[in-house]
Amino acid sequence: MKRLVLVGGGHAHLFVLERLAQVRLAHTEVLLVTPGRWQYYSGMIPGWMTGHYTLEECRIDLQALADAAGVCLIPEAMVGMDASQGSIELSNGQQVSYDLLSLDTGSGTDCRWLAALDERLVLVKPLPDFLKAWPAMVECALRKHRTRWLVVGGGAAGAELAMAANYRLRQMNDQSEVMLVTGEGGLLPNFGAESRRRVSRALLGAGVDIVQERAVGHEKGLLLESGKIIPADWVIAATGARAPAWLAGSQLVLDSQGFIAVDRYHRSIAHSRVFAAGDVCSRTDSVLGRSGVHAVRVGPILAKNLFAALEGKPMKAYTPARRTLSLLACGGGRAVGGWGRWGVEGQWVWRWKDFIDRRFMRRFSGKAKPAVSDTQYCRGISWF
C-alpha cells in the first residue's frame, strides 16, 4: 500500500481531488493535510468586501471534495518536513510518512518593514485571518466620522483591495479615504501599459490616491522615503510573497528567495518523490509569476503527473502561457481586463469575471463527476 500526501487545499490540489473522484488509485492511501475544511477563493474576496458576494459563495468545501475522492482529510497545519526521510510534521506533533508528496500550501506576506504598526497592520495572507479582520475594520469605520486606510502593494491584489476597500468605505462615510502605496515599482509593474492606464484611472476616479514611494511602518501609519508620515487607522499589506518558514529545514533544494525549486513537471529538482505547485514553488527552467491563473492551469497536469509517478508512467510538462488573462474588480460592478498589451473595462467585464468565478466555484461543489479523458479534462479550463 502506497501513501500519497497532499498538503494544502490550493487551486492545483482542487484538480487533483477532482481527478481522484473520477479515477481511484489502486493500492494507494491518499491524505489531504490542511488547517481547515474551507478553501476561500481569493478571486472573489474583493467582491465579498464590497457586498456583491456572501462569504459562503466564496468558499470551497474541502471535506466534501475529499469524501467524493475517497481521501482522508487531516485538519492540521504542516509545520515541518524532512525530505531525506520522507516525512512531514503536523501542528499537533504527529509525524506522517509518505511515498509521494505534493505541496500546494501557498505563501505568506513579506511585511517585515511594517512591524512597527502592530495591531493596525492587517495581512492579506493567510486569507482566513484577513476574513476575520475585515468586519472589525468596517465596524471601527462605522463608529468614526472620518477614517483613513492605507493599502501597501502595487500588484493586482493591492489594486483590487484598494478599490474594494474604498467602495465599502464610501458607502458608509464619504469623508473617509483609502490610499494605495505601491513602492518604487509603481502600479501593476508586470501588466501591459493599457491595463495599467485603465486601473490607474479607475483608482484615481474613485478617489484613491496612489503613492509611488517606498514606505516603512510607523507608530502613526507609514513613513515614506521622502520623510512624510501618512497617518492611518488601518494598513492592509498586499506586499510580496514570503516562503513558509518550515521550508528552511525541509532538506529540499530552494531558490534564492527560499521557495521550492521545481522542474517542468513541477517535481522537486533534488527529491523525485516531492511535487509542488502554486506560490510555494519556483520553476528552474522558466519564469513563472505567482498567479492563481498558473496554479489553476497546472492543476490537471499535476494530477496526471502524480498518477504517473505512482504508476511508473511518463509525465507531462507544464508550459506556461506567454500571456494570461487578468480581470481586476474595481468595485461598483465594474472591472478591468487585460491580455498582453490590450485592455478593456466596464460593467460587462465585471459580468464576465463574475461568470468565470462562479463557474470555477460550481466546478468544485463537492459532487463527483463522470470519468473523462485527459484531453477533455484539460480542455475544461481553457477559459483561463
mmCIF file of C-alpha atoms in Angstrom:
data_model
loop_
_atom_site.group_PDB
_atom_site.id
_atom_site.type_symbol
_atom_site.label_atom_id
_atom_site.label_comp_id
_atom_site.label_asym_id
_atom_site.label_seq_id
_atom_site.Cartn_x
_atom_site.Cartn_y
_atom_site.Cartn_z
ATOM 1 C CA MET A 1 0.000 0.000 0.000
ATOM 2 C CA LYS A 2 1.477 3.339 -1.063
ATOM 3 C CA ARG A 3 0.691 6.697 0.523
ATOM 4 C CA LEU A 4 0.152 9.950 -1.375
ATOM 5 C CA VAL A 5 0.039 13.014 0.864
ATOM 6 C CA LEU A 6 -1.418 16.285 -0.414
ATOM 7 C CA VAL A 7 -0.528 19.287 1.750
ATOM 8 C CA GLY A 8 -2.706 22.359 1.262
ATOM 9 C CA GLY A 9 -6.036 22.949 -0.428
ATOM 10 C CA GLY A 10 -4.810 25.377 -3.071
ATOM 11 C CA HIS A 11 -6.078 25.733 -6.631
ATOM 12 C CA ALA A 12 -3.911 22.961 -8.098
ATOM 13 C CA HIS A 13 -4.938 20.405 -5.474
ATOM 14 C CA LEU A 14 -8.611 21.034 -6.246
ATOM 15 C CA PHE A 15 -7.984 19.464 -9.652
ATOM 16 C CA VAL A 16 -6.100 16.569 -8.057
ATOM 17 C CA LEU A 17 -9.078 15.868 -5.796
ATOM 18 C CA GLU A 18 -11.428 16.110 -8.766
ATOM 19 C CA ARG A 19 -9.312 13.590 -10.682
ATOM 20 C CA LEU A 20 -9.238 11.225 -7.716
ATOM 21 C CA ALA A 21 -13.036 11.337 -7.600
ATOM 22 C CA GLN A 22 -13.096 10.236 -11.238
ATOM 23 C CA VAL A 23 -10.327 7.624 -11.216
ATOM 24 C CA ARG A 24 -9.260 5.935 -7.977
ATOM 25 C CA LEU A 25 -5.625 4.996 -7.469
ATOM 26 C CA ALA A 26 -5.174 1.278 -6.837
ATOM 27 C CA HIS A 27 -3.383 0.217 -3.644
ATOM 28 C CA THR A 28 -2.810 3.829 -2.638
ATOM 29 C CA GLU A 29 -3.880 5.677 0.502
ATOM 30 C CA VAL A 30 -4.399 9.407 -0.079
ATOM 31 C CA LEU A 31 -4.284 12.012 2.717
ATOM 32 C CA LEU A 32 -5.122 15.712 2.478
ATOM 33 C CA VAL A 33 -3.421 17.823 5.161
ATOM 34 C CA THR A 34 -4.902 21.310 5.515
ATOM 35 C CA PRO A 35 -5.703 23.560 8.505
ATOM 36 C CA GLY A 36 -9.483 23.614 7.892
ATOM 37 C CA ARG A 37 -12.251 22.298 5.684
ATOM 38 C CA TRP A 38 -12.844 25.580 3.832
ATOM 39 C CA GLN A 39 -10.712 26.883 0.976
ATOM 40 C CA TYR A 40 -11.522 30.530 0.219
ATOM 41 C CA TYR A 41 -11.251 31.662 -3.386
ATOM 42 C CA SER A 42 -9.155 34.830 -3.412
ATOM 43 C CA GLY A 43 -10.522 35.974 -6.775
ATOM 44 C CA MET A 44 -13.934 36.656 -5.215
ATOM 45 C CA ILE A 45 -12.780 38.273 -1.958
ATOM 46 C CA PRO A 46 -12.831 41.882 -3.324
ATOM 47 C CA GLY A 47 -16.440 41.203 -4.370
ATOM 48 C CA TRP A 48 -17.192 39.956 -0.848
ATOM 49 C CA MET A 49 -15.653 43.117 0.629
ATOM 50 C CA THR A 50 -17.992 45.297 -1.456
ATOM 51 C CA GLY A 51 -21.059 43.195 -0.620
ATOM 52 C CA HIS A 52 -21.505 41.501 -4.003
ATOM 53 C CA TYR A 53 -20.936 38.012 -2.553
ATOM 54 C CA THR A 54 -21.616 36.279 0.716
ATOM 55 C CA LEU A 55 -18.705 34.527 2.387
ATOM 56 C CA GLU A 56 -20.396 31.188 1.712
ATOM 57 C CA GLU A 57 -20.274 31.916 -2.031
ATOM 58 C CA CYS A 58 -16.504 32.433 -1.839
ATOM 59 C CA ARG A 59 -15.512 29.148 -0.225
ATOM 60 C CA ILE A 60 -14.995 25.543 -1.316
ATOM 61 C CA ASP A 61 -15.777 22.618 0.971
ATOM 62 C CA LEU A 62 -12.583 20.546 1.015
ATOM 63 C CA GLN A 63 -14.213 17.912 3.206
ATOM 64 C CA ALA A 64 -16.882 17.292 0.578
ATOM 65 C CA LEU A 65 -14.240 17.057 -2.159
ATOM 66 C CA ALA A 66 -12.142 14.688 -0.053
ATOM 67 C CA ASP A 67 -15.146 12.465 0.690
ATOM 68 C CA ALA A 68 -16.053 12.283 -3.005
ATOM 69 C CA ALA A 69 -12.461 11.324 -3.830
ATOM 70 C CA GLY A 70 -12.044 8.759 -1.063
ATOM 71 C CA VAL A 71 -9.378 10.917 0.568
ATOM 72 C CA CYS A 72 -8.810 11.256 4.318
ATOM 73 C CA LEU A 73 -8.725 14.916 5.359
ATOM 74 C CA ILE A 74 -6.457 15.732 8.316
ATOM 75 C CA PRO A 75 -7.389 19.186 9.709
ATOM 76 C CA GLU A 76 -3.911 20.242 10.797
ATOM 77 C CA ALA A 77 -1.253 22.611 9.527
ATOM 78 C CA MET A 78 2.095 21.332 8.331
ATOM 79 C CA VAL A 79 4.935 22.834 10.369
ATOM 80 C CA GLY A 80 7.958 20.904 9.139
ATOM 81 C CA MET A 81 9.281 18.230 6.828
ATOM 82 C CA ASP A 82 12.345 16.108 6.174
ATOM 83 C CA ALA A 83 12.573 15.213 2.503
ATOM 84 C CA SER A 84 15.549 12.917 3.119
ATOM 85 C CA GLN A 85 13.404 10.803 5.471
ATOM 86 C CA GLY A 86 10.165 11.143 3.512
ATOM 87 C CA SER A 87 8.106 12.561 6.372
ATOM 88 C CA ILE A 88 6.243 15.704 7.417
ATOM 89 C CA GLU A 89 5.394 17.101 10.844
ATOM 90 C CA LEU A 90 1.936 18.443 11.735
ATOM 91 C CA SER A 91 0.927 21.158 14.181
ATOM 92 C CA ASN A 92 -0.329 18.530 16.645
ATOM 93 C CA GLY A 93 3.133 16.916 16.757
ATOM 94 C CA GLN A 94 2.209 13.971 14.556
ATOM 95 C CA GLN A 95 4.751 12.643 12.057
ATOM 96 C CA VAL A 96 3.338 11.448 8.717
ATOM 97 C CA SER A 97 5.433 9.457 6.261
ATOM 98 C CA TYR A 98 4.811 9.484 2.520
ATOM 99 C CA ASP A 99 5.727 7.636 -0.647
ATOM 100 C CA LEU A 100 4.746 10.666 -2.720
ATOM 101 C CA LEU A 101 4.200 14.228 -1.502
ATOM 102 C CA SER A 102 2.518 17.173 -3.224
ATOM 103 C CA LEU A 103 2.716 20.673 -1.749
ATOM 104 C CA ASP A 104 0.214 23.422 -2.572
ATOM 105 C CA THR A 105 0.282 25.494 0.606
ATOM 106 C CA GLY A 106 0.614 28.984 -0.838
ATOM 107 C CA SER A 107 2.907 31.623 0.631
ATOM 108 C CA GLY A 108 2.922 34.227 3.345
ATOM 109 C CA THR A 109 3.156 38.031 3.137
ATOM 110 C CA ASP A 110 6.554 39.686 3.372
ATOM 111 C CA CYS A 111 5.939 42.674 5.640
ATOM 112 C CA ARG A 112 8.956 42.832 7.928
ATOM 113 C CA TRP A 113 9.335 46.596 7.359
ATOM 114 C CA LEU A 114 5.774 47.199 8.570
ATOM 115 C CA ALA A 115 6.153 45.587 12.002
ATOM 116 C CA ALA A 116 6.007 48.941 13.845
ATOM 117 C CA LEU A 117 2.288 49.189 13.023
ATOM 118 C CA ASP A 118 1.447 46.400 15.500
ATOM 119 C CA GLU A 119 -2.325 45.819 15.747
ATOM 120 C CA ARG A 120 -3.147 48.259 12.940
ATOM 121 C CA LEU A 121 -1.415 46.030 10.387
ATOM 122 C CA VAL A 122 -3.726 43.618 8.551
ATOM 123 C CA LEU A 123 -2.143 40.945 6.352
ATOM 124 C CA VAL A 124 -3.923 39.629 3.278
ATOM 125 C CA LYS A 125 -2.317 36.215 3.807
ATOM 126 C CA PRO A 126 -3.202 33.918 5.400
ATOM 127 C CA LEU A 127 -6.606 34.670 3.918
ATOM 128 C CA PRO A 128 -8.742 33.305 6.811
ATOM 129 C CA ASP A 129 -7.111 35.853 9.135
ATOM 130 C CA PHE A 130 -7.965 38.697 6.761
ATOM 131 C CA LEU A 131 -11.566 37.492 6.529
ATOM 132 C CA LYS A 132 -11.829 37.763 10.308
ATOM 133 C CA ALA A 133 -10.169 41.196 10.434
ATOM 134 C CA TRP A 134 -12.267 42.853 7.714
ATOM 135 C CA PRO A 135 -15.592 43.008 9.633
ATOM 136 C CA ALA A 136 -13.764 44.559 12.611
ATOM 137 C CA MET A 137 -12.277 47.217 10.320
ATOM 138 C CA VAL A 138 -15.699 48.034 8.904
ATOM 139 C CA GLU A 139 -17.191 48.229 12.397
ATOM 140 C CA CYS A 140 -14.487 50.673 13.510
ATOM 141 C CA ALA A 141 -15.097 52.820 10.444
ATOM 142 C CA LEU A 142 -18.823 52.967 11.214
ATOM 143 C CA ARG A 143 -18.059 54.465 14.627
ATOM 144 C CA LYS A 144 -15.796 57.227 13.310
ATOM 145 C CA HIS A 145 -16.626 60.406 11.436
ATOM 146 C CA ARG A 146 -13.521 60.087 9.275
ATOM 147 C CA THR A 147 -11.097 57.205 8.789
ATOM 148 C CA ARG A 148 -8.115 56.509 6.564
ATOM 149 C CA TRP A 149 -6.971 53.124 5.332
ATOM 150 C CA LEU A 150 -3.704 52.501 3.522
ATOM 151 C CA VAL A 151 -3.121 49.564 1.187
ATOM 152 C CA VAL A 152 0.522 48.627 0.598
ATOM 153 C CA GLY A 153 1.429 46.769 -2.593
ATOM 154 C CA GLY A 154 1.381 47.724 -6.258
ATOM 155 C CA GLY A 155 0.360 44.348 -7.684
ATOM 156 C CA ALA A 156 -3.074 43.126 -8.734
ATOM 157 C CA ALA A 157 -4.024 42.235 -5.152
ATOM 158 C CA GLY A 158 -3.130 45.703 -3.865
ATOM 159 C CA ALA A 159 -5.090 47.440 -6.629
ATOM 160 C CA GLU A 160 -8.202 45.297 -6.168
ATOM 161 C CA LEU A 161 -8.134 45.569 -2.383
ATOM 162 C CA ALA A 162 -7.722 49.359 -2.529
ATOM 163 C CA MET A 163 -10.718 49.731 -4.849
ATOM 164 C CA ALA A 164 -12.857 47.315 -2.836
ATOM 165 C CA ALA A 165 -11.971 48.981 0.479
ATOM 166 C CA ASN A 166 -12.635 52.424 -0.966
ATOM 167 C CA TYR A 167 -16.018 51.370 -2.348
ATOM 168 C CA ARG A 168 -17.076 49.957 1.046
ATOM 169 C CA LEU A 169 -15.818 52.981 2.987
ATOM 170 C CA ARG A 170 -17.541 55.493 0.708
ATOM 171 C CA GLN A 171 -20.830 53.642 1.228
ATOM 172 C CA MET A 172 -20.520 54.353 4.948
ATOM 173 C CA ASN A 173 -18.914 57.786 5.011
ATOM 174 C CA ASP A 174 -17.811 59.941 2.088
ATOM 175 C CA GLN A 175 -15.337 61.749 4.380
ATOM 176 C CA SER A 176 -13.167 58.623 4.693
ATOM 177 C CA GLU A 177 -10.354 57.790 2.311
ATOM 178 C CA VAL A 178 -8.150 54.989 1.011
ATOM 179 C CA MET A 179 -4.626 55.413 -0.343
ATOM 180 C CA LEU A 180 -2.544 52.900 -2.291
ATOM 181 C CA VAL A 181 1.197 52.852 -1.595
ATOM 182 C CA THR A 182 2.903 50.988 -4.432
ATOM 183 C CA GLY A 183 6.597 51.457 -3.718
ATOM 184 C CA GLU A 184 9.150 52.435 -6.339
ATOM 185 C CA GLY A 185 7.958 49.737 -8.743
ATOM 186 C CA GLY A 186 4.705 51.583 -9.275
ATOM 187 C CA LEU A 187 1.289 50.209 -10.114
ATOM 188 C CA LEU A 188 0.976 46.774 -11.771
ATOM 189 C CA PRO A 189 4.603 46.582 -12.933
ATOM 190 C CA ASN A 190 4.073 43.224 -14.676
ATOM 191 C CA PHE A 191 0.969 44.298 -16.607
ATOM 192 C CA GLY A 192 0.625 45.860 -20.039
ATOM 193 C CA ALA A 193 0.611 49.637 -20.378
ATOM 194 C CA GLU A 194 -3.076 49.797 -21.330
ATOM 195 C CA SER A 195 -4.154 47.742 -18.289
ATOM 196 C CA ARG A 196 -2.036 49.949 -16.021
ATOM 197 C CA ARG A 197 -3.565 53.083 -17.507
ATOM 198 C CA ARG A 198 -7.122 51.845 -17.047
ATOM 199 C CA VAL A 199 -6.595 50.628 -13.485
ATOM 200 C CA SER A 200 -4.825 53.867 -12.551
ATOM 201 C CA ARG A 201 -7.749 55.835 -13.975
ATOM 202 C CA ALA A 202 -10.219 53.678 -12.063
ATOM 203 C CA LEU A 203 -8.339 54.218 -8.799
ATOM 204 C CA LEU A 204 -7.995 57.969 -9.199
ATOM 205 C CA GLY A 205 -11.572 58.299 -10.436
ATOM 206 C CA ALA A 206 -12.786 56.568 -7.273
ATOM 207 C CA GLY A 207 -10.750 58.956 -5.116
ATOM 208 C CA VAL A 208 -7.887 56.586 -4.262
ATOM 209 C CA ASP A 209 -4.563 58.435 -4.234
ATOM 210 C CA ILE A 210 -1.546 56.457 -5.496
ATOM 211 C CA VAL A 211 1.754 56.990 -3.682
ATOM 212 C CA GLN A 212 4.759 55.672 -5.595
ATOM 213 C CA GLU A 213 7.317 55.695 -2.792
ATOM 214 C CA ARG A 214 8.937 53.165 -0.522
ATOM 215 C CA ALA A 215 7.440 53.099 2.963
ATOM 216 C CA VAL A 216 8.052 51.556 6.364
ATOM 217 C CA GLY A 217 5.778 51.092 9.328
ATOM 218 C CA HIS A 218 5.471 53.912 11.846
ATOM 219 C CA GLU A 219 3.554 54.205 15.095
ATOM 220 C CA LYS A 220 1.219 56.673 13.374
ATOM 221 C CA GLY A 221 0.937 54.935 9.994
ATOM 222 C CA LEU A 222 3.510 54.833 7.196
ATOM 223 C CA LEU A 223 6.805 56.697 6.935
ATOM 224 C CA LEU A 224 7.632 57.447 3.310
ATOM 225 C CA GLU A 225 11.145 57.610 1.880
ATOM 226 C CA SER A 226 10.655 61.359 1.432
ATOM 227 C CA GLY A 227 10.241 61.704 5.200
ATOM 228 C CA LYS A 228 6.499 62.327 5.121
ATOM 229 C CA ILE A 229 4.316 60.417 7.581
ATOM 230 C CA ILE A 230 0.866 59.307 6.424
ATOM 231 C CA PRO A 231 -1.348 58.630 9.456
ATOM 232 C CA ALA A 232 -3.638 55.612 9.152
ATOM 233 C CA ASP A 233 -6.280 53.795 11.160
ATOM 234 C CA TRP A 234 -5.513 50.514 9.346
ATOM 235 C CA VAL A 235 -2.833 49.358 6.915
ATOM 236 C CA ILE A 236 -3.610 46.407 4.638
ATOM 237 C CA ALA A 237 -0.459 44.626 3.447
ATOM 238 C CA ALA A 238 -0.651 43.055 -0.011
ATOM 239 C CA THR A 239 3.116 43.044 -0.470
ATOM 240 C CA GLY A 240 5.430 40.410 -1.942
ATOM 241 C CA ALA A 241 5.230 36.694 -1.217
ATOM 242 C CA ARG A 242 7.285 35.144 1.586
ATOM 243 C CA ALA A 243 8.304 31.495 1.625
ATOM 244 C CA PRO A 244 6.923 29.392 4.522
ATOM 245 C CA ALA A 245 9.414 29.204 7.399
ATOM 246 C CA TRP A 246 9.359 25.388 7.531
ATOM 247 C CA LEU A 247 10.974 25.174 4.087
ATOM 248 C CA ALA A 248 14.331 26.251 5.546
ATOM 249 C CA GLY A 249 14.740 22.887 7.310
ATOM 250 C CA SER A 250 12.990 20.730 4.734
ATOM 251 C CA GLN A 251 16.147 19.374 3.036
ATOM 252 C CA LEU A 252 14.616 20.429 -0.292
ATOM 253 C CA VAL A 253 16.575 22.487 -2.817
ATOM 254 C CA LEU A 254 15.257 26.062 -2.647
ATOM 255 C CA ASP A 255 15.662 29.091 -4.885
ATOM 256 C CA SER A 256 17.341 32.334 -3.779
ATOM 257 C CA GLN A 257 14.119 33.519 -2.094
ATOM 258 C CA GLY A 258 13.502 30.285 -0.198
ATOM 259 C CA PHE A 259 10.824 28.715 -2.418
ATOM 260 C CA ILE A 260 10.901 25.092 -3.623
ATOM 261 C CA ALA A 261 12.860 24.701 -6.856
ATOM 262 C CA VAL A 262 10.884 22.527 -9.283
ATOM 263 C CA ASP A 263 11.344 21.306 -12.864
ATOM 264 C CA ARG A 264 8.936 21.413 -15.802
ATOM 265 C CA TYR A 265 6.901 18.572 -14.261
ATOM 266 C CA HIS A 266 6.601 20.570 -11.017
ATOM 267 C CA ARG A 267 8.738 17.980 -9.278
ATOM 268 C CA SER A 268 11.492 18.925 -6.835
ATOM 269 C CA ILE A 269 14.805 19.092 -8.699
ATOM 270 C CA ALA A 270 16.501 17.046 -5.942
ATOM 271 C CA HIS A 271 13.749 14.802 -4.499
ATOM 272 C CA SER A 272 11.740 12.881 -7.072
ATOM 273 C CA ARG A 273 9.075 11.966 -4.500
ATOM 274 C CA VAL A 274 8.125 15.611 -3.897
ATOM 275 C CA PHE A 275 5.962 17.760 -6.190
ATOM 276 C CA ALA A 276 4.853 21.367 -5.662
ATOM 277 C CA ALA A 277 2.521 23.887 -7.303
ATOM 278 C CA GLY A 278 1.298 27.411 -6.679
ATOM 279 C CA ASP A 279 3.075 30.134 -4.721
ATOM 280 C CA VAL A 280 5.183 27.733 -2.657
ATOM 281 C CA CYS A 281 7.450 26.854 -5.593
ATOM 282 C CA SER A 282 9.573 28.373 -8.359
ATOM 283 C CA ARG A 283 10.405 26.907 -11.754
ATOM 284 C CA THR A 284 14.094 26.486 -12.563
ATOM 285 C CA ASP A 285 13.595 26.426 -16.339
ATOM 286 C CA SER A 286 11.316 29.452 -16.781
ATOM 287 C CA VAL A 287 9.948 32.499 -15.000
ATOM 288 C CA LEU A 288 6.552 31.648 -13.544
ATOM 289 C CA GLY A 289 4.666 34.509 -11.884
ATOM 290 C CA ARG A 290 2.881 33.824 -8.609
ATOM 291 C CA SER A 291 -0.572 33.987 -10.118
ATOM 292 C CA GLY A 292 -3.736 31.991 -9.498
ATOM 293 C CA VAL A 293 -4.013 31.537 -13.254
ATOM 294 C CA HIS A 294 -0.888 29.361 -13.339
ATOM 295 C CA ALA A 295 -1.961 27.470 -10.212
ATOM 296 C CA VAL A 296 -5.245 26.594 -11.933
ATOM 297 C CA ARG A 297 -3.710 25.681 -15.272
ATOM 298 C CA VAL A 298 -1.068 23.430 -13.727
ATOM 299 C CA GLY A 299 -3.708 21.577 -11.672
ATOM 300 C CA PRO A 300 -4.754 18.939 -14.257
ATOM 301 C CA ILE A 301 -1.111 18.367 -15.222
ATOM 302 C CA LEU A 302 -0.094 17.961 -11.589
ATOM 303 C CA ALA A 303 -2.868 15.373 -11.177
ATOM 304 C CA LYS A 304 -1.628 13.491 -14.244
ATOM 305 C CA ASN A 305 1.972 13.557 -13.011
ATOM 306 C CA LEU A 306 1.092 12.312 -9.528
ATOM 307 C CA PHE A 307 -0.769 9.380 -11.088
ATOM 308 C CA ALA A 308 2.162 8.776 -13.456
ATOM 309 C CA ALA A 309 4.742 8.865 -10.646
ATOM 310 C CA LEU A 310 2.804 6.253 -8.659
ATOM 311 C CA GLU A 311 2.213 4.034 -11.677
ATOM 312 C CA GLY A 312 5.644 4.385 -13.286
ATOM 313 C CA LYS A 313 4.316 6.116 -16.411
ATOM 314 C CA PRO A 314 5.663 9.100 -18.386
ATOM 315 C CA MET A 315 4.906 12.553 -17.007
ATOM 316 C CA LYS A 316 3.714 15.679 -18.775
ATOM 317 C CA ALA A 317 5.447 19.074 -18.642
ATOM 318 C CA TYR A 318 3.586 22.271 -17.850
ATOM 319 C CA THR A 319 4.408 25.015 -20.343
ATOM 320 C CA PRO A 320 3.334 28.429 -19.015
ATOM 321 C CA ALA A 321 1.361 30.570 -21.436
ATOM 322 C CA ARG A 322 3.221 33.611 -22.754
ATOM 323 C CA ARG A 323 0.212 35.804 -21.930
ATOM 324 C CA THR A 324 -2.557 35.257 -19.400
ATOM 325 C CA LEU A 325 -5.930 36.885 -18.970
ATOM 326 C CA SER A 326 -6.270 39.253 -16.000
ATOM 327 C CA LEU A 327 -9.602 40.521 -14.681
ATOM 328 C CA LEU A 328 -9.459 43.052 -11.837
ATOM 329 C CA ALA A 329 -12.536 44.077 -9.871
ATOM 330 C CA CYS A 330 -12.900 47.854 -9.471
ATOM 331 C CA GLY A 331 -15.874 47.946 -7.092
ATOM 332 C CA GLY A 332 -19.375 49.085 -8.005
ATOM 333 C CA GLY A 333 -19.906 46.307 -10.542
ATOM 334 C CA ARG A 334 -17.038 47.306 -12.850
ATOM 335 C CA ALA A 335 -13.773 45.565 -13.769
ATOM 336 C CA VAL A 336 -10.683 45.965 -15.938
ATOM 337 C CA GLY A 337 -9.494 43.180 -18.196
ATOM 338 C CA GLY A 338 -6.031 42.766 -19.643
ATOM 339 C CA TRP A 339 -4.430 40.486 -22.232
ATOM 340 C CA GLY A 340 -0.865 41.374 -23.099
ATOM 341 C CA ARG A 341 -0.874 44.948 -24.360
ATOM 342 C CA TRP A 342 -4.668 45.035 -24.674
ATOM 343 C CA GLY A 343 -7.010 46.374 -22.018
ATOM 344 C CA VAL A 344 -10.786 46.748 -21.614
ATOM 345 C CA GLU A 345 -13.082 47.919 -18.832
ATOM 346 C CA GLY A 346 -16.706 48.323 -17.870
ATOM 347 C CA GLN A 347 -19.680 46.623 -16.277
ATOM 348 C CA TRP A 348 -19.621 43.913 -18.943
ATOM 349 C CA VAL A 349 -16.054 42.997 -17.861
ATOM 350 C CA TRP A 350 -17.309 42.578 -14.298
ATOM 351 C CA ARG A 351 -20.112 40.317 -15.538
ATOM 352 C CA TRP A 352 -17.500 38.308 -17.466
ATOM 353 C CA LYS A 353 -15.326 37.976 -14.353
ATOM 354 C CA ASP A 354 -18.359 37.079 -12.228
ATOM 355 C CA PHE A 355 -19.349 34.333 -14.698
ATOM 356 C CA ILE A 356 -15.838 32.843 -14.700
ATOM 357 C CA ASP A 357 -15.518 32.938 -10.907
ATOM 358 C CA ARG A 358 -18.928 31.401 -10.297
ATOM 359 C CA ARG A 359 -18.268 28.667 -12.841
ATOM 360 C CA PHE A 360 -14.996 27.840 -11.104
ATOM 361 C CA MET A 361 -16.815 27.553 -7.776
ATOM 362 C CA ARG A 362 -19.554 25.371 -9.260
ATOM 363 C CA ARG A 363 -16.937 23.026 -10.670
ATOM 364 C CA PHE A 364 -15.734 22.227 -7.173
ATOM 365 C CA SER A 365 -19.100 21.922 -5.499
ATOM 366 C CA GLY A 366 -18.028 18.582 -3.997
ATOM 367 C CA LYS A 367 -20.065 16.397 -6.322
ATOM 368 C CA ALA A 368 -18.178 13.663 -8.134
ATOM 369 C CA LYS A 369 -18.241 13.862 -11.933
ATOM 370 C CA PRO A 370 -18.130 11.073 -14.524
ATOM 371 C CA ALA A 371 -14.693 9.919 -15.623
ATOM 372 C CA VAL A 372 -13.332 11.836 -18.636
ATOM 373 C CA SER A 373 -10.290 11.542 -20.855
ATOM 374 C CA ASP A 374 -7.185 13.619 -20.152
ATOM 375 C CA THR A 375 -7.885 15.713 -23.253
ATOM 376 C CA GLN A 376 -11.392 16.606 -22.149
ATOM 377 C CA TYR A 377 -10.170 17.161 -18.605
ATOM 378 C CA CYS A 378 -7.554 19.749 -19.590
ATOM 379 C CA ARG A 379 -9.911 21.440 -22.050
ATOM 380 C CA GLY A 380 -12.258 22.306 -19.209
ATOM 381 C CA ILE A 381 -10.050 25.183 -18.002
ATOM 382 C CA SER A 382 -9.481 26.776 -21.385
ATOM 383 C CA TRP A 383 -11.222 29.944 -20.206
ATOM 384 C CA PHE A 384 -8.081 30.954 -18.262
#
